[in-house]
CSV table of C-alpha atoms and ligand atoms in Angstrom, one decimal:
chain,number,residue,atom,x,y,z
A,1,UNK,CA,48.8,-53.2,-46.4
A,2,UNK,CA,45.6,-56.0,-46.4
A,3,UNK,CA,42.4,-54.1,-46.0
A,4,UNK,CA,42.1,-56.7,-42.6
A,5,UNK,CA,45.7,-55.1,-41.6
A,6,UNK,CA,43.9,-51.6,-42.5
A,7,UNK,CA,41.0,-51.8,-39.8
A,8,UNK,CA,43.2,-52.7,-36.9
A,9,UNK,CA,44.7,-50.3,-37.4
A,10,UNK,CA,41.7,-48.3,-37.6
A,11,UNK,CA,40.6,-49.4,-34.5
A,12,UNK,CA,44.2,-48.3,-32.9
A,13,UNK,CA,44.2,-44.8,-34.3
A,14,UNK,CA,40.1,-44.0,-33.6
A,15,UNK,CA,41.1,-44.8,-29.4
A,16,UNK,CA,44.1,-43.4,-30.0
A,17,UNK,CA,42.6,-39.8,-31.2
A,18,UNK,CA,39.0,-40.2,-28.7
A,19,UNK,CA,36.3,-40.8,-30.8
A,20,UNK,CA,36.6,-44.7,-29.2
A,21,UNK,CA,37.0,-45.3,-26.1
A,22,UNK,CA,35.8,-49.0,-24.7
A,23,UNK,CA,33.1,-49.0,-26.8
A,24,UNK,CA,32.1,-48.5,-30.5
A,25,UNK,CA,33.2,-49.6,-33.4
A,26,UNK,CA,34.4,-49.6,-36.7
A,27,UNK,CA,34.2,-51.9,-39.9
A,28,UNK,CA,34.7,-52.6,-43.6
A,29,UNK,CA,33.0,-53.7,-46.3
A,30,UNK,CA,34.3,-56.7,-47.4
A,31,UNK,CA,36.7,-56.3,-51.4
A,32,UNK,CA,35.6,-59.4,-52.5
A,33,UNK,CA,32.2,-60.6,-51.0
A,34,UNK,CA,30.5,-56.1,-50.7
A,35,UNK,CA,26.6,-58.3,-49.7
A,36,UNK,CA,29.2,-59.1,-46.2
A,37,UNK,CA,31.8,-56.9,-44.0
A,38,UNK,CA,34.7,-56.8,-41.3
A,39,UNK,CA,34.5,-56.0,-37.7
A,40,UNK,CA,36.0,-57.1,-35.0
A,41,UNK,CA,34.6,-59.4,-32.0
A,42,UNK,CA,32.9,-58.0,-28.9
A,43,UNK,CA,36.4,-56.4,-27.1
A,44,UNK,CA,37.6,-52.5,-26.5
A,45,UNK,CA,39.1,-51.6,-30.2
A,46,UNK,CA,42.2,-50.0,-28.9
A,47,UNK,CA,43.2,-54.5,-28.2
A,48,UNK,CA,41.8,-55.2,-31.4
A,49,UNK,CA,44.6,-57.7,-33.2
A,50,UNK,CA,43.9,-59.4,-36.4
A,51,UNK,CA,42.4,-62.7,-35.4
A,52,UNK,CA,39.6,-61.1,-34.0
A,53,UNK,CA,38.2,-59.7,-37.0
A,54,UNK,CA,35.2,-61.6,-37.8
A,55,UNK,CA,33.2,-61.3,-41.0
A,56,UNK,CA,29.7,-61.3,-41.2
A,57,UNK,CA,26.5,-61.1,-43.1
A,58,UNK,CA,24.5,-57.9,-44.0
A,59,UNK,CA,21.9,-58.7,-41.7
A,60,UNK,CA,24.6,-59.2,-38.5
A,61,UNK,CA,24.8,-63.1,-38.8
A,62,UNK,CA,28.4,-63.6,-37.9
A,63,UNK,CA,30.3,-66.1,-40.6
A,64,UNK,CA,33.5,-67.1,-38.6
A,65,UNK,CA,32.6,-65.6,-35.5
A,66,UNK,CA,33.8,-70.1,-34.2
A,67,UNK,CA,33.3,-68.9,-30.0
A,68,UNK,CA,34.1,-65.4,-30.1
A,69,UNK,CA,31.1,-62.9,-28.6
A,70,UNK,CA,29.7,-60.4,-31.5
A,71,UNK,CA,29.1,-56.6,-30.7
A,72,UNK,CA,25.4,-56.1,-29.6
A,73,UNK,CA,24.9,-53.3,-32.6
A,74,UNK,CA,26.5,-54.8,-35.1
A,75,UNK,CA,22.9,-54.4,-37.1
A,76,UNK,CA,24.1,-50.6,-37.1
A,77,UNK,CA,26.6,-51.5,-39.9
A,78,UNK,CA,25.2,-54.3,-42.1
A,79,UNK,CA,21.9,-52.6,-42.6
A,80,UNK,CA,23.7,-49.3,-43.7
A,81,UNK,CA,26.0,-51.4,-46.0
A,82,UNK,CA,22.9,-52.8,-47.4
A,83,UNK,CA,20.5,-48.7,-47.7
A,84,UNK,CA,23.7,-47.8,-49.1
A,85,UNK,CA,26.4,-49.3,-51.8
A,86,UNK,CA,28.3,-46.2,-51.5
A,87,UNK,CA,29.4,-46.6,-48.4
A,88,UNK,CA,32.5,-49.4,-48.0
A,89,UNK,CA,33.4,-48.0,-44.1
A,90,UNK,CA,31.5,-47.2,-41.0
A,91,UNK,CA,32.4,-45.4,-37.4
A,92,UNK,CA,29.6,-45.8,-35.0
A,93,UNK,CA,31.1,-44.2,-31.4
A,94,UNK,CA,30.0,-41.9,-28.2
A,95,UNK,CA,32.2,-39.7,-29.0
A,96,UNK,CA,31.7,-36.9,-26.5
A,97,UNK,CA,30.9,-34.0,-28.2
A,98,UNK,CA,28.8,-35.1,-31.0
A,99,UNK,CA,26.7,-35.9,-27.8
A,100,UNK,CA,25.4,-33.4,-26.8
A,101,UNK,CA,24.4,-32.2,-30.7
A,102,UNK,CA,22.1,-35.4,-30.8
A,103,UNK,CA,19.9,-34.1,-27.7
A,104,UNK,CA,19.8,-30.5,-28.3
A,105,UNK,CA,16.3,-29.3,-29.1
A,106,UNK,CA,18.3,-26.0,-30.1
A,107,UNK,CA,21.4,-26.8,-32.4
A,108,UNK,CA,22.2,-29.3,-34.6
A,109,UNK,CA,25.8,-30.5,-35.6
A,110,UNK,CA,26.7,-28.5,-38.9
A,111,UNK,CA,30.0,-28.0,-40.7
A,112,UNK,CA,32.2,-24.6,-39.0
A,113,UNK,CA,35.5,-25.3,-40.5
A,114,UNK,CA,37.0,-26.7,-43.8
A,115,UNK,CA,37.9,-29.2,-42.6
A,116,UNK,CA,34.6,-30.8,-42.1
A,117,UNK,CA,32.9,-30.2,-44.8
A,118,UNK,CA,31.5,-34.1,-45.0
A,119,UNK,CA,29.0,-32.4,-42.6
A,120,UNK,CA,27.5,-29.6,-45.5
A,121,UNK,CA,24.6,-31.5,-46.0
A,122,UNK,CA,23.5,-31.9,-42.0
A,123,UNK,CA,23.5,-35.0,-40.2
A,124,UNK,CA,20.8,-37.8,-39.7
A,125,UNK,CA,18.4,-37.6,-36.7
A,126,UNK,CA,17.6,-40.7,-34.6
A,127,UNK,CA,14.8,-40.6,-32.1
A,128,UNK,CA,14.5,-44.3,-31.3
A,129,UNK,CA,11.5,-44.2,-29.2
A,130,UNK,CA,9.9,-43.3,-32.7
A,131,UNK,CA,10.7,-46.5,-33.6
A,132,UNK,CA,11.0,-48.7,-30.4
A,133,UNK,CA,8.6,-47.0,-27.6
A,134,UNK,CA,10.2,-44.9,-24.7
A,135,UNK,CA,11.7,-47.6,-22.9
A,136,UNK,CA,14.5,-48.6,-25.3
A,137,UNK,CA,17.7,-49.2,-23.9
A,138,UNK,CA,18.6,-46.9,-26.8
A,139,UNK,CA,20.8,-49.5,-28.4
A,140,UNK,CA,20.8,-50.6,-32.6
A,141,UNK,CA,20.5,-54.4,-31.0
A,142,UNK,CA,18.3,-55.9,-34.1
A,143,UNK,CA,18.5,-55.4,-37.5
A,144,UNK,CA,14.7,-54.1,-37.6
A,145,UNK,CA,16.1,-51.0,-35.4
A,146,UNK,CA,19.3,-51.3,-38.2
A,147,UNK,CA,17.0,-50.7,-41.0
A,148,UNK,CA,15.1,-47.7,-39.2
A,149,UNK,CA,18.6,-46.3,-38.0
A,150,UNK,CA,20.0,-46.3,-41.9
A,151,UNK,CA,16.6,-44.3,-43.1
A,152,UNK,CA,17.4,-41.5,-40.5
A,153,UNK,CA,21.3,-41.5,-42.3
A,154,UNK,CA,19.4,-41.3,-45.5
A,155,UNK,CA,22.0,-40.5,-48.1
A,156,UNK,CA,24.2,-38.1,-45.4
A,157,UNK,CA,27.9,-38.9,-44.2
A,158,UNK,CA,26.7,-39.1,-40.7
A,159,UNK,CA,23.9,-39.7,-38.7
A,160,UNK,CA,23.5,-38.6,-34.8
A,161,UNK,CA,21.6,-41.7,-32.5
A,162,UNK,CA,19.3,-39.4,-29.8
A,163,UNK,CA,20.9,-39.2,-25.9
A,164,UNK,CA,23.4,-42.9,-27.0
A,165,UNK,CA,25.7,-41.5,-29.7
A,166,UNK,CA,26.9,-40.8,-34.0
A,167,UNK,CA,27.5,-43.2,-36.6
A,168,UNK,CA,29.4,-41.5,-39.5
A,169,UNK,CA,30.1,-43.3,-43.2
A,170,UNK,CA,33.0,-43.1,-46.3
A,171,UNK,CA,33.4,-44.7,-49.5
A,172,UNK,CA,36.8,-45.5,-48.1
A,173,UNK,CA,37.7,-46.9,-44.4
A,174,UNK,CA,40.7,-44.4,-43.8
A,175,UNK,CA,37.4,-41.9,-44.9
A,176,UNK,CA,35.3,-42.9,-42.9
A,177,UNK,CA,38.1,-43.0,-39.4
A,178,UNK,CA,39.2,-39.0,-41.3
A,179,UNK,CA,35.3,-38.4,-41.1
A,180,UNK,CA,34.7,-39.4,-37.1
A,181,UNK,CA,37.8,-38.1,-36.0
A,182,UNK,CA,36.7,-34.2,-37.5
A,183,UNK,CA,33.1,-35.0,-36.6
A,184,UNK,CA,34.0,-35.0,-32.9
A,185,UNK,CA,36.3,-32.0,-33.4
A,186,UNK,CA,33.7,-30.0,-35.4
A,187,UNK,CA,31.8,-30.1,-31.9
A,188,UNK,CA,34.0,-29.3,-30.0
A,189,UNK,CA,34.6,-26.0,-32.4
A,190,UNK,CA,30.6,-25.3,-32.6
A,191,UNK,CA,30.1,-25.6,-28.8
A,192,UNK,CA,32.4,-23.3,-28.9
A,193,UNK,CA,31.3,-21.1,-31.6
A,194,UNK,CA,27.5,-21.1,-29.9
A,195,UNK,CA,29.2,-19.7,-26.4
A,196,UNK,CA,30.9,-17.2,-28.2
A,197,UNK,CA,27.4,-16.6,-30.1
A,198,UNK,CA,25.9,-16.1,-33.7
A,199,UNK,CA,27.9,-18.8,-35.8
A,200,UNK,CA,28.4,-17.9,-39.2
A,201,UNK,CA,27.9,-22.1,-40.8
A,202,UNK,CA,30.0,-23.4,-43.9
A,203,UNK,CA,27.2,-22.8,-46.7
A,204,UNK,CA,27.1,-26.3,-48.7
A,205,UNK,CA,28.3,-24.9,-52.1
A,206,UNK,CA,31.8,-24.9,-49.8
A,207,UNK,CA,31.1,-27.2,-48.0
A,208,UNK,CA,30.9,-29.6,-50.7
A,209,UNK,CA,34.7,-27.9,-52.4
A,210,UNK,CA,36.8,-27.9,-48.9
A,211,UNK,CA,35.4,-31.9,-48.7
A,212,UNK,CA,36.9,-32.5,-52.1
A,213,UNK,CA,40.0,-30.6,-51.1
A,214,UNK,CA,41.2,-31.6,-48.1
A,215,UNK,CA,39.7,-35.5,-48.1
A,216,UNK,CA,42.0,-36.0,-51.1
A,217,UNK,CA,44.9,-35.8,-48.8
A,218,UNK,CA,43.8,-38.2,-45.8
A,219,UNK,CA,47.0,-39.8,-46.5
A,220,UNK,CA,48.7,-37.5,-44.2
A,221,UNK,CA,46.7,-37.5,-41.3
A,222,UNK,CA,46.1,-41.6,-41.7
A,223,UNK,CA,49.6,-42.3,-41.8
A,224,UNK,CA,50.7,-39.3,-38.8
A,225,UNK,CA,47.5,-41.1,-36.7
A,226,UNK,CA,48.4,-44.8,-37.4
A,227,UNK,CA,51.9,-43.7,-36.8
A,228,UNK,CA,51.4,-42.2,-33.5
A,229,UNK,CA,48.8,-45.0,-32.4
A,230,UNK,CA,51.5,-47.5,-32.7
A,231,UNK,CA,54.0,-45.4,-30.6
A,232,UNK,CA,51.6,-45.1,-28.3
A,233,UNK,CA,50.9,-48.5,-28.0
A,234,UNK,CA,54.9,-49.5,-28.3
A,235,UNK,CA,54.4,-51.1,-31.6
A,236,UNK,CA,56.9,-49.9,-34.4
A,237,UNK,CA,56.2,-46.8,-36.4
B,301,MN,MN1,26.6,-47.5,-29.5
């Protein structure tokens, strides 16, 4: 299946799994031009079709948008691809269980189960006030903010954006989708564990080992989620 069709599927899966709603987006680095990435035009992810995919330069300039509107926060994607040659796909979302961890002064997102070993090195925290002062709309609307976000991500797999959402990265599109879904699940479980009191988190070593075991099986959830999203959209599974 072409990368473009996979990106369309990723949009539908992330909506159906409750990671994206009308907002948020998923991108993939171009296979032929590593200095470019693919991202939908400005629209709800569940409605994306192949004709809606646009190619972008890493500074956020569209290559072939024509008269199609582009996402305000496209700079998130290009800035991370520029800073992280290992990253092949990026998901930016406002997935609801993760947002509280972006504003909590006491608790940071950490892996509570083996399915979220990719959080073993923790999540970065991006505080937009440090870069652009106390009166922004919290969005990443230019390359300067994108670079600052990429700095906060560092070498980790996720970065929380205070009062806004989160961004998850991976070495493939399927893994980025997997990690975005499980970042949301982990946040829900971690909130429950904190309510019960004093959770035990995975060690970095456990997280790394679990990540290697589970992520080798990414085709299984991808096939399930793709089929479920296509059925929900009235398409042939
Ligand atoms: Mn956003």
